[in-house]
Coordinates of C-alpha atoms and ligand atoms in Angstrom, one line a residue:
M485 CA 14.9 146.2 55.8
A486 CA 13.3 144.4 52.8
I487 CA 14.3 140.8 52.5
N488 CA 13.9 139.0 49.4
V489 CA 13.4 135.3 48.8
T490 CA 16.7 134.9 47.3
R491 CA 19.9 136.8 46.6
S492 CA 22.5 136.0 44.2
S493 CA 26.1 134.9 45.4
M494 CA 28.7 137.0 43.8
P495 CA 32.3 137.3 43.8
T496 CA 34.0 140.7 44.7
Y497 CA 33.7 143.1 41.6
E498 CA 37.7 142.8 41.5
E499 CA 37.8 139.1 41.4
Y500 CA 35.3 139.0 38.2
C501 CA 37.2 141.6 36.6
E502 CA 40.3 140.0 36.8
E503 CA 38.7 136.7 35.6
I504 CA 37.4 138.5 32.5
K505 CA 40.5 140.5 31.8
D506 CA 42.3 138.0 29.0
L507 CA 39.1 138.1 27.2
W508 CA 40.3 141.4 25.9
E509 CA 43.3 139.8 24.8
S510 CA 41.9 136.6 23.3
R511 CA 38.8 138.3 21.7
W512 CA 37.3 135.2 21.9
L513 CA 33.8 135.5 23.5
T514 CA 32.0 132.4 23.0
N515 CA 31.8 129.1 21.2
M516 CA 33.7 126.7 23.6
G517 CA 36.3 129.3 24.7
A518 CA 39.3 128.7 27.2
K519 CA 36.7 129.9 30.2
H520 CA 33.9 127.6 29.2
N521 CA 36.5 124.7 29.0
E522 CA 38.1 125.5 32.4
L523 CA 34.6 125.8 33.9
K524 CA 33.5 122.3 32.5
A525 CA 36.6 120.5 33.7
R526 CA 36.3 121.9 37.0
L527 CA 32.4 121.2 37.2
C528 CA 33.1 117.6 36.2
G529 CA 35.4 117.2 39.3
Y530 CA 33.2 119.1 41.7
L531 CA 29.9 117.3 40.8
K532 CA 31.6 114.1 40.6
V533 CA 30.3 113.4 37.0
P534 CA 32.3 111.8 34.1
N535 CA 30.7 114.0 31.2
A536 CA 29.1 117.4 31.0
E537 CA 28.2 119.9 28.4
L538 CA 27.5 123.5 29.4
F539 CA 24.6 125.5 28.2
V540 CA 23.5 129.0 28.2
N541 CA 20.6 128.3 30.4
G542 CA 19.0 125.0 32.0
H543 CA 16.0 125.1 29.9
L544 CA 17.7 124.8 26.5
A545 CA 20.0 122.0 28.2
L546 CA 16.9 120.1 29.1
Y547 CA 15.1 120.4 25.6
C548 CA 18.6 119.4 24.0
A549 CA 18.7 116.3 26.3
L550 CA 15.3 115.0 25.3
K551 CA 16.2 115.8 21.8
A552 CA 19.6 114.0 22.1
L553 CA 17.8 110.9 23.4
K554 CA 15.5 111.0 20.5
L555 CA 12.6 110.7 22.6
E556 CA 9.1 110.5 21.3
G557 CA 5.5 109.9 22.5
E558 CA 4.8 110.1 26.2
I559 CA 7.2 111.1 29.1
I560 CA 6.0 110.7 32.5
T561 CA 6.8 113.5 34.8
T562 CA 5.3 115.5 37.4
P563 CA 3.5 118.7 37.7
F564 CA 5.1 120.0 40.7
T565 CA 8.2 122.0 39.2
F566 CA 9.0 124.9 37.3
A567 CA 7.1 125.8 33.9
S568 CA 10.5 124.7 32.1
T569 CA 10.3 121.1 32.7
T570 CA 6.9 120.4 31.0
N571 CA 7.5 123.3 28.5
A572 CA 10.8 121.4 27.4
I573 CA 8.8 118.2 26.9
V574 CA 6.3 119.6 24.7
Q575 CA 8.8 121.7 22.5
A576 CA 10.8 118.6 22.1
G577 CA 7.6 117.2 20.5
C578 CA 6.6 114.6 23.2
T579 CA 3.6 114.5 25.6
P580 CA 3.8 114.9 29.5
V581 CA 2.0 112.6 31.4
F582 CA 1.4 113.8 35.0
C583 CA 2.4 111.5 37.8
D584 CA 1.5 112.6 41.4
V585 CA 4.2 113.4 44.1
A586 CA 4.9 111.5 47.1
D587 CA 5.0 113.3 50.8
D588 CA 8.4 114.5 49.8
Y589 CA 7.4 116.5 46.7
T590 CA 9.2 114.2 44.4
I591 CA 7.5 111.9 41.7
D592 CA 5.5 109.1 43.6
V593 CA 7.2 105.8 42.3
S594 CA 4.4 103.6 43.4
K595 CA 2.2 105.5 40.7
I596 CA 4.7 105.4 37.9
E597 CA 3.8 102.0 36.4
S598 CA 0.2 102.4 35.9
L599 CA 0.7 105.5 33.8
I600 CA 3.2 103.4 31.3
T601 CA 1.8 102.9 28.1
D602 CA 3.3 101.6 24.5
K603 CA 3.9 105.1 23.8
T604 CA 6.0 105.8 26.8
S605 CA 9.7 106.7 26.2
A606 CA 11.0 108.1 29.5
I607 CA 10.6 109.2 32.9
L608 CA 11.6 112.6 33.6
G609 CA 11.8 113.2 37.4
V610 CA 12.6 116.4 39.3
H611 CA 14.6 116.9 42.4
V612 CA 12.8 119.6 44.2
Y613 CA 14.3 121.8 46.9
G614 CA 17.7 119.9 46.8
N615 CA 15.7 116.8 48.1
I616 CA 16.1 114.0 45.3
C617 CA 13.7 111.5 43.7
D618 CA 13.7 107.9 44.7
V619 CA 16.4 107.3 42.1
E620 CA 16.9 103.5 42.6
A621 CA 13.3 102.8 42.4
I622 CA 13.0 105.0 39.1
D623 CA 16.0 103.0 37.7
A624 CA 14.4 99.9 38.3
I625 CA 11.2 100.7 36.8
A626 CA 13.0 102.1 33.7
K627 CA 14.9 98.9 33.1
K628 CA 12.0 96.8 33.6
H629 CA 10.1 98.6 30.8
G630 CA 13.0 99.7 28.8
L631 CA 12.7 103.6 29.4
K632 CA 15.0 106.2 29.5
V633 CA 15.6 108.4 32.6
I634 CA 16.1 112.3 32.7
Y635 CA 16.4 114.3 35.8
D636 CA 15.7 118.0 36.2
A637 CA 18.4 118.8 38.7
A638 CA 17.9 122.6 38.6
H639 CA 17.6 122.4 42.4
A640 CA 20.3 119.8 43.0
F641 CA 23.7 121.2 42.2
G642 CA 26.3 119.8 44.5
V643 CA 24.0 117.0 46.1
E644 CA 25.4 113.8 46.8
Y645 CA 23.5 110.5 47.2
K646 CA 25.3 107.6 48.8
G647 CA 28.7 109.5 48.0
R648 CA 27.9 109.6 44.5
G649 CA 27.1 112.8 42.5
I650 CA 23.5 112.9 42.1
C651 CA 23.8 113.6 38.2
T652 CA 25.3 110.2 37.6
Y653 CA 21.8 108.6 38.3
G654 CA 19.6 108.2 35.4
D655 CA 20.7 108.7 31.6
I656 CA 21.0 112.4 31.8
S657 CA 20.7 115.2 34.2
M658 CA 20.2 118.9 33.7
L659 CA 21.4 121.5 36.0
S660 CA 20.2 125.3 36.2
F661 CA 22.9 127.8 36.8
H662 CA 20.3 130.6 36.8
A663 CA 21.2 133.5 39.1
T664 CA 18.7 132.6 41.7
K665 CA 20.2 129.1 42.0
V666 CA 22.8 127.6 44.6
F667 CA 25.5 127.9 42.0
H668 CA 25.1 130.3 38.9
T669 CA 26.8 131.7 35.9
I670 CA 24.3 134.4 35.8
E671 CA 22.2 132.6 33.3
G672 CA 23.4 129.0 32.5
G673 CA 23.0 125.2 32.9
A674 CA 24.4 121.9 32.2
L675 CA 23.8 118.3 31.1
C676 CA 25.6 115.7 32.9
Y677 CA 25.6 112.0 31.8
N678 CA 27.7 108.7 32.2
D679 CA 27.5 107.5 28.9
A680 CA 30.1 109.4 26.6
S681 CA 28.5 108.3 23.4
L682 CA 25.8 110.7 24.0
T683 CA 28.3 113.7 23.5
P684 CA 28.0 114.2 19.8
D685 CA 24.3 114.2 19.9
I686 CA 24.1 116.6 22.7
V687 CA 26.7 118.9 21.1
K688 CA 24.8 118.8 17.9
Q689 CA 21.5 119.8 19.5
R690 CA 23.3 122.8 21.2
G691 CA 25.0 124.0 18.1
F692 CA 22.4 124.3 15.3
G693 CA 22.7 120.6 14.2
L694 CA 26.1 121.1 12.6
N695 CA 28.6 118.4 12.5
G696 CA 31.7 119.8 10.6
E697 CA 30.5 120.7 7.2
E698 CA 27.2 118.7 7.5
I699 CA 24.0 120.0 9.0
D700 CA 22.9 116.8 11.0
C701 CA 19.6 117.9 12.7
F702 CA 17.4 120.9 13.4
G703 CA 19.4 121.9 16.5
T704 CA 18.9 125.0 18.6
N705 CA 21.8 127.6 19.7
G706 CA 22.4 126.8 23.4
K707 CA 26.1 127.9 23.8
M708 CA 27.4 129.2 27.1
N709 CA 29.5 132.3 26.6
E710 CA 32.8 133.3 28.2
F711 CA 31.3 136.1 30.5
Q712 CA 29.0 133.4 32.0
A713 CA 31.9 130.9 32.2
A714 CA 34.0 133.4 34.0
M715 CA 31.0 134.3 36.7
G716 CA 31.1 130.6 36.9
L717 CA 34.7 130.2 37.7
C718 CA 34.7 132.8 40.3
N719 CA 31.5 131.3 42.1
L720 CA 32.8 127.9 42.0
R721 CA 36.0 129.1 44.2
H722 CA 33.4 130.0 47.0
I723 CA 30.9 127.5 46.5
D724 CA 31.8 125.3 49.8
G725 CA 31.7 128.5 52.1
E726 CA 28.2 129.5 50.3
I727 CA 26.6 126.2 50.8
E728 CA 27.9 126.0 54.4
S729 CA 26.4 129.4 55.1
R730 CA 23.1 128.5 53.8
G731 CA 23.5 125.4 56.0
Q732 CA 23.5 127.5 58.9
A733 CA 20.4 129.4 57.8
Y734 CA 18.7 126.0 57.4
R735 CA 19.5 124.8 60.7
L736 CA 18.3 128.0 62.3
Y737 CA 15.0 128.0 60.5
T738 CA 14.6 124.2 61.5
E739 CA 15.5 124.9 65.2
R740 CA 12.6 127.8 65.2
L741 CA 10.0 126.0 63.2
S742 CA 10.3 122.2 64.0
G743 CA 7.6 120.6 66.1
V744 CA 5.0 123.3 65.4
H745 CA 1.6 121.9 65.0
G746 CA 0.3 122.5 61.5
I747 CA 3.7 123.1 59.9
K748 CA 5.6 120.5 57.8
L749 CA 9.2 120.8 57.1
L750 CA 11.1 119.3 54.1
P751 CA 11.3 115.6 54.5
L752 CA 14.9 114.5 53.1
R753 CA 15.7 111.1 51.6
E754 CA 18.2 109.3 53.9
G755 CA 22.0 109.3 52.7
I756 CA 22.1 112.7 50.9
K757 CA 24.6 115.3 51.5
Q758 CA 22.6 118.5 51.1
N759 CA 22.9 121.7 49.3
Y760 CA 20.4 123.8 51.3
A761 CA 18.8 125.0 48.0
Y762 CA 15.4 126.3 49.6
Y763 CA 13.4 126.4 52.9
P764 CA 9.7 125.2 52.0
V765 CA 7.0 125.1 54.7
L766 CA 3.8 123.4 54.2
F767 CA 0.9 124.9 56.1
D768 CA -2.0 122.9 57.1
K769 CA -4.7 125.6 57.9
S770 CA -7.0 123.8 60.1
A771 CA -4.2 122.7 62.4
F772 CA -2.0 125.8 62.4
G773 CA -4.6 128.6 62.2
K774 CA -3.4 130.3 59.3
S775 CA -3.2 129.7 55.5
R776 CA 0.0 129.9 53.4
D777 CA -1.6 132.9 51.9
D778 CA -2.2 134.5 55.2
V779 CA 1.7 134.1 55.9
V780 CA 2.6 135.5 52.7
A781 CA 0.7 138.6 53.4
E782 CA 1.9 138.9 56.9
L783 CA 5.6 138.8 55.6
A784 CA 4.6 141.2 52.8
K785 CA 3.8 143.9 55.4
S786 CA 7.4 143.7 56.7
E787 CA 8.5 143.8 53.4
I788 CA 9.7 140.2 53.3
V789 CA 9.2 138.4 50.0
A790 CA 8.4 134.5 50.4
R791 CA 7.6 132.6 47.1
K792 CA 4.6 130.2 46.2
Y793 CA 6.9 127.9 44.8
F794 CA 5.8 125.8 42.8
Y795 CA 2.5 127.5 42.2
P796 CA 0.3 127.0 40.2
L797 CA 1.2 123.5 39.1
V798 CA 2.6 123.4 35.5
S799 CA -0.3 121.2 34.3
S800 CA -2.8 124.3 34.5
N801 CA -0.9 125.7 31.6
K802 CA -3.5 127.3 29.5
E803 CA -2.4 125.7 26.2
F804 CA -3.5 122.3 27.6
S805 CA -7.0 121.6 26.4
E806 CA -8.3 121.5 30.1
D807 CA -6.7 122.4 33.6
L808 CA -4.9 118.9 34.2
S809 CA -4.3 119.8 37.7
Y810 CA -7.2 117.6 39.0
L811 CA -5.3 114.4 37.8
T812 CA -2.5 115.1 40.8
P813 CA -4.4 115.9 43.8
I814 CA -1.4 115.5 46.2
A815 CA 0.7 117.9 44.1
K816 CA -2.2 120.2 44.0
E817 CA -2.7 120.3 47.6
F818 CA 1.1 121.2 48.2
S819 CA 1.1 123.8 45.6
E820 CA -1.5 125.7 47.3
N821 CA -0.2 125.3 50.8
V822 CA 3.5 125.5 50.5
L823 CA 6.0 128.4 50.8
C824 CA 9.5 128.9 50.3
L825 CA 11.0 131.3 53.0
P826 CA 13.9 133.5 52.2
M827 CA 17.2 131.5 51.7
Y828 CA 20.4 132.5 50.7
A829 CA 24.0 132.6 51.8
H830 CA 24.7 135.2 54.5
L831 CA 21.2 135.5 55.3
D832 CA 21.2 137.2 58.7
D833 CA 20.5 134.9 61.9
A834 CA 18.3 138.1 63.3
D835 CA 16.3 138.2 60.0
I836 CA 15.5 134.5 60.2
V837 CA 14.3 134.8 63.9
R838 CA 12.2 137.8 62.8
I839 CA 10.8 135.9 59.8
C840 CA 10.0 133.0 61.9
D841 CA 8.3 135.0 64.6
I842 CA 6.1 136.5 61.9
V843 CA 5.3 133.2 60.6
L844 CA 4.6 131.9 63.8
S845 CA 2.6 134.7 65.4
K846 CA -1.1 134.4 66.2
Ligands
PLP409 C1 15.4 127.1 37.4 C2 14.7 125.9 36.9 C3 14.5 125.3 35.5 C4 15.3 126.3 34.6 O1 16.3 126.7 34.4 P1 16.8 128.0 33.7 O2 18.4 127.9 33.9 O3 16.2 129.2 34.4 O4 16.5 127.9 32.4 C5 14.1 124.4 35.2 N1 13.5 123.5 36.2 C6 13.6 123.9 37.7 C7 13.0 123.0 38.5 C8 14.2 125.0 37.8 O5 14.2 125.6 39.2

């Protein structure tokens, strides 16, 4: 049977119908309704964050974070991410400055300071595959140079570091609740942050810039609707079981694939509670005998979809005056050799074994 790279978690049909039933009574479908408010409160508890605002998707959340922080000039970030990260920087009127990644796919903190100029306003790190950036080193650099710190935490729902919710690091973290993520609201997203004084600016950016009867800024429309929030409330009831099931899949993959010459598995920072968002494998063709693209083709023959993720680097966007991927050779090499294997809750053990057999076949 065909296996996709991901499969959305869903409550039963009955559970979702039960959850949306009151919307036919209230007739309140969006604009901070009861479902939205309940989900926000529950997420703050689950994620161990003091403040959160919910959005229609993660991308607009990230855009609003940059606007709410009033960032200008250059933002140091990495190209080893989804297009959204860089697009949000450019759409917010800033210039992305690409820093290379370390061997765990996150921003190489030893290379950040040499990229800081008098135009730098922030560092935007990406927590990749559920692994996290070196948040302590980034914090120290930001303090020293007076920079803001934003995290694209789209892959890091529920991740904790040293017992703290990962979204409590930095000034603002963005989560994506897209259907393909560990937790989803069909489409959706959130900003999480420690400083409650950011709330009015975040809310204005999300809601057309409106402030009572005044229009304070050129805000967008990023509000989460009640049907999205209802899906979130249902999914949140089952999240621990879903993450545990992903963990089982993760461990079986690791059992089969660790110690193989020419294959590198995800290096995780010590002290994190994982969410098992993705199962990336890095292939070294000369040592392993097959390239990443060979493996993709072999899996495809068995109707198994693995994803070249992230490929290509977002620094190759054609709207840049040139392909900037040469600036970050390590990220470029990863993007050409990494493959995300199918990963979702309740993925069959037998399917994982079959996938690994194909990956390892000579
Ligand atoms: C999914 C994702 C986004 C965008 O989130 P949406 O909710 O789809 O808008 C941004 N960054 C990364 C790293 C992602 O994986």
